[in-house]
GROMACS .gro file of C-alpha atoms in nm:
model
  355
    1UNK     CA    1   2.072   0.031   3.891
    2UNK     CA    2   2.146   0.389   3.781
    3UNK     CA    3   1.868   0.492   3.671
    4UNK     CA    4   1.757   0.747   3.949
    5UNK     CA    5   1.427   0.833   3.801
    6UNK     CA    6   1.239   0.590   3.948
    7UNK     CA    7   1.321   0.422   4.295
    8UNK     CA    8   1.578   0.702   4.397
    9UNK     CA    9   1.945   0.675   4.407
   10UNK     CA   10   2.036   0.353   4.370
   11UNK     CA   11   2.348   0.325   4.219
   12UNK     CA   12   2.630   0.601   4.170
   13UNK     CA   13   2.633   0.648   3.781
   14UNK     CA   14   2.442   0.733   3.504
   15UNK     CA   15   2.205   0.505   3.307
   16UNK     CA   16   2.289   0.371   3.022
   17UNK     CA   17   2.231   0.133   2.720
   18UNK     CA   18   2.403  -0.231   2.791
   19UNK     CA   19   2.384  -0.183   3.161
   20UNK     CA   20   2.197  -0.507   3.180
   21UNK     CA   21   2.139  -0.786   2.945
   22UNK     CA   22   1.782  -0.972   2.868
   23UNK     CA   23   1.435  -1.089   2.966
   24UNK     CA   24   1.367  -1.415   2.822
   25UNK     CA   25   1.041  -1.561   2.759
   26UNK     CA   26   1.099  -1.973   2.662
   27UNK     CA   27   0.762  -2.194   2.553
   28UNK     CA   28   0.559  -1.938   2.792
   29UNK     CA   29   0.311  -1.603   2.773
   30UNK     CA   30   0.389  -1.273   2.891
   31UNK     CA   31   0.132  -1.036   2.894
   32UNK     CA   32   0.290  -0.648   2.980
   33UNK     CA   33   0.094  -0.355   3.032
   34UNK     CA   34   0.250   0.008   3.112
   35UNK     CA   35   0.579  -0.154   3.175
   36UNK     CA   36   0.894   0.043   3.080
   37UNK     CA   37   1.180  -0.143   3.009
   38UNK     CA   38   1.490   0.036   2.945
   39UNK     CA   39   1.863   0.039   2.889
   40UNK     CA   40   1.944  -0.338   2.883
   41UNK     CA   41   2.048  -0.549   2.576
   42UNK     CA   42   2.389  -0.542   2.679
   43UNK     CA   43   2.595  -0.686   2.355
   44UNK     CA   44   2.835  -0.824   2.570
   45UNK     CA   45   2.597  -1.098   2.670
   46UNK     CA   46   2.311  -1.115   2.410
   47UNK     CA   47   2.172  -0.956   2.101
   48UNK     CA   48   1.833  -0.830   2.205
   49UNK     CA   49   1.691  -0.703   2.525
   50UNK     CA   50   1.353  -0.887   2.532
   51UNK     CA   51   1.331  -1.212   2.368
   52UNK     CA   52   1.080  -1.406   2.305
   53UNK     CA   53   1.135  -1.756   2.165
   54UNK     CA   54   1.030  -2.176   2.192
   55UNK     CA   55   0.627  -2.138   2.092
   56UNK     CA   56   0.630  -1.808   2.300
   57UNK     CA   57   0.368  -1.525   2.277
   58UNK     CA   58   0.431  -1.183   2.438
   59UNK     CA   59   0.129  -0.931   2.436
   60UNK     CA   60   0.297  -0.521   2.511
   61UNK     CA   61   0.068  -0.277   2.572
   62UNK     CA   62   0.148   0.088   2.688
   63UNK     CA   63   0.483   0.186   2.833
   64UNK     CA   64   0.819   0.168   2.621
   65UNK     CA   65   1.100  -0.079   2.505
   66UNK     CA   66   1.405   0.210   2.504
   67UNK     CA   67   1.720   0.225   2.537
   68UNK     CA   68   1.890  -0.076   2.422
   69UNK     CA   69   2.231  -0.133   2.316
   70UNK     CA   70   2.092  -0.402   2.023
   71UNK     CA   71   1.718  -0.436   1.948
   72UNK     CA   72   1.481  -0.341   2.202
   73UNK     CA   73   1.198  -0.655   2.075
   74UNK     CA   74   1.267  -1.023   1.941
   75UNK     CA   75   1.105  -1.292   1.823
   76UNK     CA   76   1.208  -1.639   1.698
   77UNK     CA   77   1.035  -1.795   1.414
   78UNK     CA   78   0.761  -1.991   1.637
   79UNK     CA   79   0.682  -1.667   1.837
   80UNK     CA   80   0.369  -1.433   1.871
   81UNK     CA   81   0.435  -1.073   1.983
   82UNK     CA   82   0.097  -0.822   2.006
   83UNK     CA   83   0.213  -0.491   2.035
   84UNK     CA   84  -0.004  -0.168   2.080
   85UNK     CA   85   0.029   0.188   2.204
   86UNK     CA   86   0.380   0.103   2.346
   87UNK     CA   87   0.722   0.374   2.264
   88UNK     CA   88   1.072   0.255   2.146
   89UNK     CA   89   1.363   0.520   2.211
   90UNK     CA   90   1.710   0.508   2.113
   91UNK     CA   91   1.761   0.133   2.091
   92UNK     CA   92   2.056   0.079   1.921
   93UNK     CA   93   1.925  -0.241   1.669
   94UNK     CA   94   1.560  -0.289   1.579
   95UNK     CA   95   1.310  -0.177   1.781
   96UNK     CA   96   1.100  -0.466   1.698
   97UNK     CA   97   1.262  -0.747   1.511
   98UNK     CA   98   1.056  -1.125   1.447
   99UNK     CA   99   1.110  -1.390   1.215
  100UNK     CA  100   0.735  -1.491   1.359
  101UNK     CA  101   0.415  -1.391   1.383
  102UNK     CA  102   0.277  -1.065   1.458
  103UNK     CA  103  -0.054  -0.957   1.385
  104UNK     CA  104  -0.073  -0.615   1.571
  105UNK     CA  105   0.155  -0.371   1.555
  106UNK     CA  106  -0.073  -0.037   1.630
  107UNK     CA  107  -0.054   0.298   1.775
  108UNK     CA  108   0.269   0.289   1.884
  109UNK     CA  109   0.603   0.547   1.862
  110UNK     CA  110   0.993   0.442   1.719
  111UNK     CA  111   1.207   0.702   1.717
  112UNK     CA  112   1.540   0.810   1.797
  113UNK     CA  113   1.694   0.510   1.743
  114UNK     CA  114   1.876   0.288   1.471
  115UNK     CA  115   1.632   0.071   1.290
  116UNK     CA  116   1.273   0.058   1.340
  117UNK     CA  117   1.074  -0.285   1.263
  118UNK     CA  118   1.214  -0.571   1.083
  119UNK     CA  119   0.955  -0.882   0.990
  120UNK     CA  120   1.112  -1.187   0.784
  121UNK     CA  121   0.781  -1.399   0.721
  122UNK     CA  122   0.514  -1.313   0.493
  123UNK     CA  123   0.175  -1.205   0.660
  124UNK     CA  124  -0.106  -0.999   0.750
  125UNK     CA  125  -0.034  -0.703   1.023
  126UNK     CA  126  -0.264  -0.469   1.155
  127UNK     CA  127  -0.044  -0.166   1.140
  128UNK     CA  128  -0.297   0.147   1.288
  129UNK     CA  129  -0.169   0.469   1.385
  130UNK     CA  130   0.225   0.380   1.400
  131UNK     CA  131   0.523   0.672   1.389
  132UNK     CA  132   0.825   0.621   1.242
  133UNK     CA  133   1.018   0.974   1.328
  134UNK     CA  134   1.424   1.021   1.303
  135UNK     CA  135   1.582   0.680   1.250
  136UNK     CA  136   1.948   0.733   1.163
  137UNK     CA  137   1.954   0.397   0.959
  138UNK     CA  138   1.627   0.194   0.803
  139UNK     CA  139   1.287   0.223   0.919
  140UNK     CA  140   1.175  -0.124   0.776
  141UNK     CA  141   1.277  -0.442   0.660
  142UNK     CA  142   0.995  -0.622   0.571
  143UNK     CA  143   0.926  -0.972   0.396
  144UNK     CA  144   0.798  -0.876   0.039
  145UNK     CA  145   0.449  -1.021   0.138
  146UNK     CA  146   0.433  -0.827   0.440
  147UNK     CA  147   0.081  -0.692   0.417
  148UNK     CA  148   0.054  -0.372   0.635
  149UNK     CA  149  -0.346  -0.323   0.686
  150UNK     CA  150  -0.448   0.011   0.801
  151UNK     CA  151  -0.097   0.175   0.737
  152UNK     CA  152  -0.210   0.438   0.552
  153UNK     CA  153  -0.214   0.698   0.835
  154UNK     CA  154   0.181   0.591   0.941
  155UNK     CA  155   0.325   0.872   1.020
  156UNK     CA  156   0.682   0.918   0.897
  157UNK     CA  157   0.956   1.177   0.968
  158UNK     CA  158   1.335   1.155   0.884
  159UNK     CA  159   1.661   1.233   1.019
  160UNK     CA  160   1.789   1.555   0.923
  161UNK     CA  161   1.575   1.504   0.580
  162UNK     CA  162   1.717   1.183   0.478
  163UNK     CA  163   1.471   0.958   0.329
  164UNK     CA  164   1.335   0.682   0.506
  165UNK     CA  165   1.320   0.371   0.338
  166UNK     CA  166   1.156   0.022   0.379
  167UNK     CA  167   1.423  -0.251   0.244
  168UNK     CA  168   1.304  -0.569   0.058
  169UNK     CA  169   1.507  -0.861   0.058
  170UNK     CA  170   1.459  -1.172  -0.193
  171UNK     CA  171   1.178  -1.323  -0.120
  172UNK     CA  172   0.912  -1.587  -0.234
  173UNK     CA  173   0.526  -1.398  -0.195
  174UNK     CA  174   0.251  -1.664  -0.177
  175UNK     CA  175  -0.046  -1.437  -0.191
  176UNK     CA  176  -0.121  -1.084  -0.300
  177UNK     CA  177   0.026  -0.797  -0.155
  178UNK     CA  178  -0.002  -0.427  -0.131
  179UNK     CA  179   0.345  -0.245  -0.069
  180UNK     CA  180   0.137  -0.013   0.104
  181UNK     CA  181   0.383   0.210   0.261
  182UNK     CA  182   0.540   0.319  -0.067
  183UNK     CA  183   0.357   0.608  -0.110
  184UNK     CA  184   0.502   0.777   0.210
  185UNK     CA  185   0.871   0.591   0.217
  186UNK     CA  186   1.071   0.453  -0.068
  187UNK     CA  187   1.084   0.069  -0.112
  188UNK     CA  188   1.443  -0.050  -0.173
  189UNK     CA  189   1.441  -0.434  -0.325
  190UNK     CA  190   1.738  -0.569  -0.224
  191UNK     CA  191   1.740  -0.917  -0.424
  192UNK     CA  192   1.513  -1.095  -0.654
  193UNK     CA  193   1.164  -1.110  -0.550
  194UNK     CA  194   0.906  -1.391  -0.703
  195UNK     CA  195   0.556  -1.313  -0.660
  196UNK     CA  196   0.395  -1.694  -0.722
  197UNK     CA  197   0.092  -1.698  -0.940
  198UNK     CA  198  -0.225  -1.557  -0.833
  199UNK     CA  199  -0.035  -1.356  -0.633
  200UNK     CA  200  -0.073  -1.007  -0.791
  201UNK     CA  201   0.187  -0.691  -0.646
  202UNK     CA  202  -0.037  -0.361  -0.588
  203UNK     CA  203   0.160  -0.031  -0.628
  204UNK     CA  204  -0.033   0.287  -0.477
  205UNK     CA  205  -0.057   0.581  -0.612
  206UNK     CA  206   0.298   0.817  -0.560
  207UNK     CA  207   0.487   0.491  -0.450
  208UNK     CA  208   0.869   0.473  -0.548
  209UNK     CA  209   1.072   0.130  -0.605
  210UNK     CA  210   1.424   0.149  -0.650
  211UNK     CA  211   1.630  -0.118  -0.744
  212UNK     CA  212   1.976  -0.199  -0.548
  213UNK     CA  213   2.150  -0.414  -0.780
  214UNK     CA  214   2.211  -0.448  -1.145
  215UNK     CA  215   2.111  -0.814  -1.113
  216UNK     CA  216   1.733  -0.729  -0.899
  217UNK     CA  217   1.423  -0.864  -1.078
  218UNK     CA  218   1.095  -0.848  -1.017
  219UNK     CA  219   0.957  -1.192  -1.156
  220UNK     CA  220   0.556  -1.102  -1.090
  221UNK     CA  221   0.361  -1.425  -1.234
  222UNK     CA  222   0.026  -1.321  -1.039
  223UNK     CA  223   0.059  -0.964  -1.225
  224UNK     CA  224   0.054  -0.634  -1.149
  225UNK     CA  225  -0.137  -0.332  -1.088
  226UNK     CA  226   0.059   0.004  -1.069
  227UNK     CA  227  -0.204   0.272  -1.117
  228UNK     CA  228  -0.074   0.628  -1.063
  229UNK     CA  229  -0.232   0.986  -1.111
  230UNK     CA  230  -0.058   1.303  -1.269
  231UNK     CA  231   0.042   1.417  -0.968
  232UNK     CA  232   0.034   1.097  -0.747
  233UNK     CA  233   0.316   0.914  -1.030
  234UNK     CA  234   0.476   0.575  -0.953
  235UNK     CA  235   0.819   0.526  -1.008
  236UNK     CA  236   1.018   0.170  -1.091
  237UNK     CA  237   1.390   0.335  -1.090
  238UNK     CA  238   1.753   0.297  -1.009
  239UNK     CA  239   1.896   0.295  -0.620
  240UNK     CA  240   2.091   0.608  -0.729
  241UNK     CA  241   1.791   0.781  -0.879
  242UNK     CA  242   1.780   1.102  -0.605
  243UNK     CA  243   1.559   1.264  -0.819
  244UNK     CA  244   1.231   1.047  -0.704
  245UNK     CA  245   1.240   0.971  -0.301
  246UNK     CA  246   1.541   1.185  -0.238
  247UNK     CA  247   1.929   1.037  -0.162
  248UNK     CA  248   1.770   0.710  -0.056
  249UNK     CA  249   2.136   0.523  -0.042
  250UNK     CA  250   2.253   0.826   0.133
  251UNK     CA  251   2.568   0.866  -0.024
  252UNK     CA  252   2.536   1.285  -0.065
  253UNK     CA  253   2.469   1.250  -0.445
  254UNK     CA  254   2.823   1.081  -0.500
  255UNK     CA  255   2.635   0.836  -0.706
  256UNK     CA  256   2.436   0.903  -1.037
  257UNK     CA  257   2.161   0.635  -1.183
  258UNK     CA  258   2.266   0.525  -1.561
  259UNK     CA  259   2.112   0.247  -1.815
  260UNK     CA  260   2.135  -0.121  -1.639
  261UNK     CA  261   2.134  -0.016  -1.292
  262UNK     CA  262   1.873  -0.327  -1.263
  263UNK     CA  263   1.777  -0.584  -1.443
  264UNK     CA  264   1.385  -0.678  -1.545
  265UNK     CA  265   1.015  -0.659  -1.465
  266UNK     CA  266   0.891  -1.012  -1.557
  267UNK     CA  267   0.517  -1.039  -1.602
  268UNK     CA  268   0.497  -1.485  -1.695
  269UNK     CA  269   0.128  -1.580  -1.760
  270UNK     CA  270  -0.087  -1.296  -1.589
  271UNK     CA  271  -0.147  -0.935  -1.676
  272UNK     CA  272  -0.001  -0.607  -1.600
  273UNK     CA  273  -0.121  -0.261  -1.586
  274UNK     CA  274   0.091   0.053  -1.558
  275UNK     CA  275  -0.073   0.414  -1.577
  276UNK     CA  276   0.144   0.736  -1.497
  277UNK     CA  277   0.416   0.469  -1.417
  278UNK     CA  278   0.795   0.545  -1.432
  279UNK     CA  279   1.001   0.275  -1.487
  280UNK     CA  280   1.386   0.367  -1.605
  281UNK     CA  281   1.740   0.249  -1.553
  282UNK     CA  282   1.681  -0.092  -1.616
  283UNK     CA  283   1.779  -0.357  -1.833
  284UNK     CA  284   2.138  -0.457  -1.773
  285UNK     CA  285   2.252  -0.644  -2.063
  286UNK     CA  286   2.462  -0.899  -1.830
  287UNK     CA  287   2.164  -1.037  -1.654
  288UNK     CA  288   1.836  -0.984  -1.924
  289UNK     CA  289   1.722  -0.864  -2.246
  290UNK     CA  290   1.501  -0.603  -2.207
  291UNK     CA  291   1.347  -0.412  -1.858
  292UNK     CA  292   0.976  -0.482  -1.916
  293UNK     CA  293   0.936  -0.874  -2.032
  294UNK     CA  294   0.627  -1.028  -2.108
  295UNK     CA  295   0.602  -1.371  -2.157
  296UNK     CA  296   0.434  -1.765  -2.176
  297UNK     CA  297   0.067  -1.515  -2.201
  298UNK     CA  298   0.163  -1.199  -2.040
  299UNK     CA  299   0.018  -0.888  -2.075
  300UNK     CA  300   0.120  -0.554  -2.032
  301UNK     CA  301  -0.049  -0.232  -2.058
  302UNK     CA  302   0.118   0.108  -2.017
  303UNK     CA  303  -0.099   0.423  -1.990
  304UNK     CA  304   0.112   0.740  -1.974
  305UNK     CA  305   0.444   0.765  -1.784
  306UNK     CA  306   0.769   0.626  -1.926
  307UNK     CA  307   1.037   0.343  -2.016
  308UNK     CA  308   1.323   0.528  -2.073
  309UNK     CA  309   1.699   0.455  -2.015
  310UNK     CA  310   1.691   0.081  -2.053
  311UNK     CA  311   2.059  -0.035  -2.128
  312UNK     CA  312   1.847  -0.293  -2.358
  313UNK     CA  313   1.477  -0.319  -2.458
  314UNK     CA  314   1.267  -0.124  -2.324
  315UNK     CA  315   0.954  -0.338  -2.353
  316UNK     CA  316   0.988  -0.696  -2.523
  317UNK     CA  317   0.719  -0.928  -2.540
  318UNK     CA  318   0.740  -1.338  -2.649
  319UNK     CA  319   0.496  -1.467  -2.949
  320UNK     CA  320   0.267  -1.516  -2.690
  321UNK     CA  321   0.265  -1.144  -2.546
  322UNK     CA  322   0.021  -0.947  -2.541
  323UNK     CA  323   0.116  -0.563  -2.526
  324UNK     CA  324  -0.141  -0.233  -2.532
  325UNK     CA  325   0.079   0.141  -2.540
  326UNK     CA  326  -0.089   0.438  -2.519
  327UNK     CA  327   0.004   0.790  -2.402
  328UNK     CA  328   0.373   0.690  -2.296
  329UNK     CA  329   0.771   0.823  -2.345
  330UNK     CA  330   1.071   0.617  -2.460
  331UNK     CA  331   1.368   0.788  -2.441
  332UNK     CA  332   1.736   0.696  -2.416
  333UNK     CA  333   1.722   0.366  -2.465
  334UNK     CA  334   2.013   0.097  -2.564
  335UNK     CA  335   1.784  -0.126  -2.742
  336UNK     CA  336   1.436  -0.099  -2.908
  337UNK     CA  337   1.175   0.096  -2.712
  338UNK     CA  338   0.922  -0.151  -2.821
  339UNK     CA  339   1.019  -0.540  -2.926
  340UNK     CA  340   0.754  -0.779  -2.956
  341UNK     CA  341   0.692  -1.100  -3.156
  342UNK     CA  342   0.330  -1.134  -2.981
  343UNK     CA  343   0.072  -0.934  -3.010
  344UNK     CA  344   0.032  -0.499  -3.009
  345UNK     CA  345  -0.354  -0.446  -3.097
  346UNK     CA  346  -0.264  -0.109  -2.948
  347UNK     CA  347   0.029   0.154  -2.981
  348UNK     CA  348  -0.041   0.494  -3.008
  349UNK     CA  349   0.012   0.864  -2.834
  350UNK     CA  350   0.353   0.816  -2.793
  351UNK     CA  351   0.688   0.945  -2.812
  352UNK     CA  352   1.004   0.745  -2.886
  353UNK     CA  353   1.332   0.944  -2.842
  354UNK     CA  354   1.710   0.972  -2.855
  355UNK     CA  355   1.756   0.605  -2.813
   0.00000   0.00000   0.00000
């Protein structure tokens, strides 16, 4: 009621976030085009401003979702949202949050707000032409089989420089998956993440995965393929690494990475390749063995790039391993840079150092 902009003076303040609570859509479909909703979500009387639940779709095209005191968008897990060419401002949660479905998510602006778009199941979302610019907290949280096709051309600009970061909590990934977005934001995996098998993890080229906990794995059993340039390097590394990705746990640099920040890549039954690949801090002798481990017929191959700083192993392979090294650094390691009771038909340009 005070928002004079449109309609005249209708009430005697100023608007506001929270000045009203929600639109509900309940086993129904909304379709919205060039429709601006603004400063509801009131979290005296809801979470969310428009929320779409019970077998619900909700198509949003044009206008904006701003201004809300929680998230701006959600969905329950049996909903559909389509959203295209549509602007969230300032909302003080997510500006699109769905444990559903969601197949488009295009063209559209977040920014100036809290959190930008959280999805909790694991599927395919056509993600065109999207900007992510100043979000004072997270710009994603994302299932880890959360396929993003088309994001290449996101758009991404922090806060005041901080890094913006997509967050990946433990998850189960039934088919293969691109972490697309990791070349342009840093991926953050929260938990442990199983990737089931024939489901193999892509890394781009220039992506950076930091690990949050000394207890994250990565159990891949579908394999992976990390292939980086010189310039374009990938990076497997600590939470408090701010020397890849910048002060990603924002803490000012309080915080410094050391040996066993996380625990292991697993690579169980399928095949791994790593070229101009990073992968340090690893390897905390509470939880594993060694950072790298292939086992029951895994492979790994590392072409350039590094295991260094391992608080164990750095690479360990079971007797029925098979491991190719070429062209790669080992340095500071707690354990053996190289431990394998498979096989090793290859192991050569390499440097193995102050471990």
């Amino acid at each position: 009621i005070n928002d004079h902009s449109v309609g005249g003076a209708s009430g005697s303040g100023s608007p506001a976030p929270g000045d009203w609570a929600g639109i509900y859509f309940a086993n129904s479909s909304a379709a919205l085009a060039n429709v601006h909703v603004r400063y509801g979500g009131s979290q005296s009387f809801g979470t969310v401003m428009i929320y779409v639940y019970a077998n619900s779709t909700m198509t949003f095209t044009g206008g904006e979702a701003s201004f809300s005191q929680t998230d701006a968008i959600f969905g329950d897990v049996s909903s559909f949202l389509s959203i295209s060419s549509a602007a969230f401002t300032g909302n003080g949660g997510w500006a699109i949050n769905t444990d559903g479905n969601i197949p488009l998510l295009s063209g559209s602006m977040i920014s100036s707000g809290t959190k930008g778009v959280r999805i909790t199941r694991e599927q395919n979302v056509q993600f065109q032409g999207n900007s992510l610019q100043d979000l004072s907290t997270l710009a994603m949280e994302l299932h880890a089989g959360v396929r993003l096709l088309g994001a290449q051309d996101t758009v991404v600009s922090p806060l005041h420089s901080r890094p913006m970061r997509v967050e990946i909590p433990s998850g189960f990934v039934a088919e293969s998956t691109e972490w697309t977005l990791a070349d342009r934001m840093t991926y953050v995996v929260l938990s442990d993440v199983t990737f089931s098998a024939g489901a193999m993890l892509t890394v781009p080229p220039g992506g950076i995965i930091k690990m949050s906990a000394a207890s994250v794995n990565l159990f891949l059993q579908g394999g992976l393929t990390a292939l980086g340039g010189p310039a374009t390097p990938i990076y497997f590394t600590s939470l408090k690494d701010d020397s890849v990705g910048g002060d990603t746990n924002g803490d000012g640099g309080f915080t410094s990475p050391a040996p066993g920040d996380w625990a292991t890549v697993y690579i169980y039954n399928s095949s791994a390749t790593l070229a101009n690949a990073h992968v340090r801090y690893g390897g905390n002798q509470s939880f594993t063995s060694a950072m790298i481990y292939a086992f029951a017929n895994g492979a790994v191959t590392l072409l350039g790039g590094e295991a260094s700083y391992s608080q164990t192993d750095a690479i360990a392979g079971d007797g029925s391993s098979f491991l190719s090294v070429s062209g790669a650094a080992f340095n500071g390691n707690g354990g053996w840079a190289i431990n394998t009771d498979g096989n090793i038909p290859l192991l050569s340009g390499s440097t193995i150092s102050s471990g």
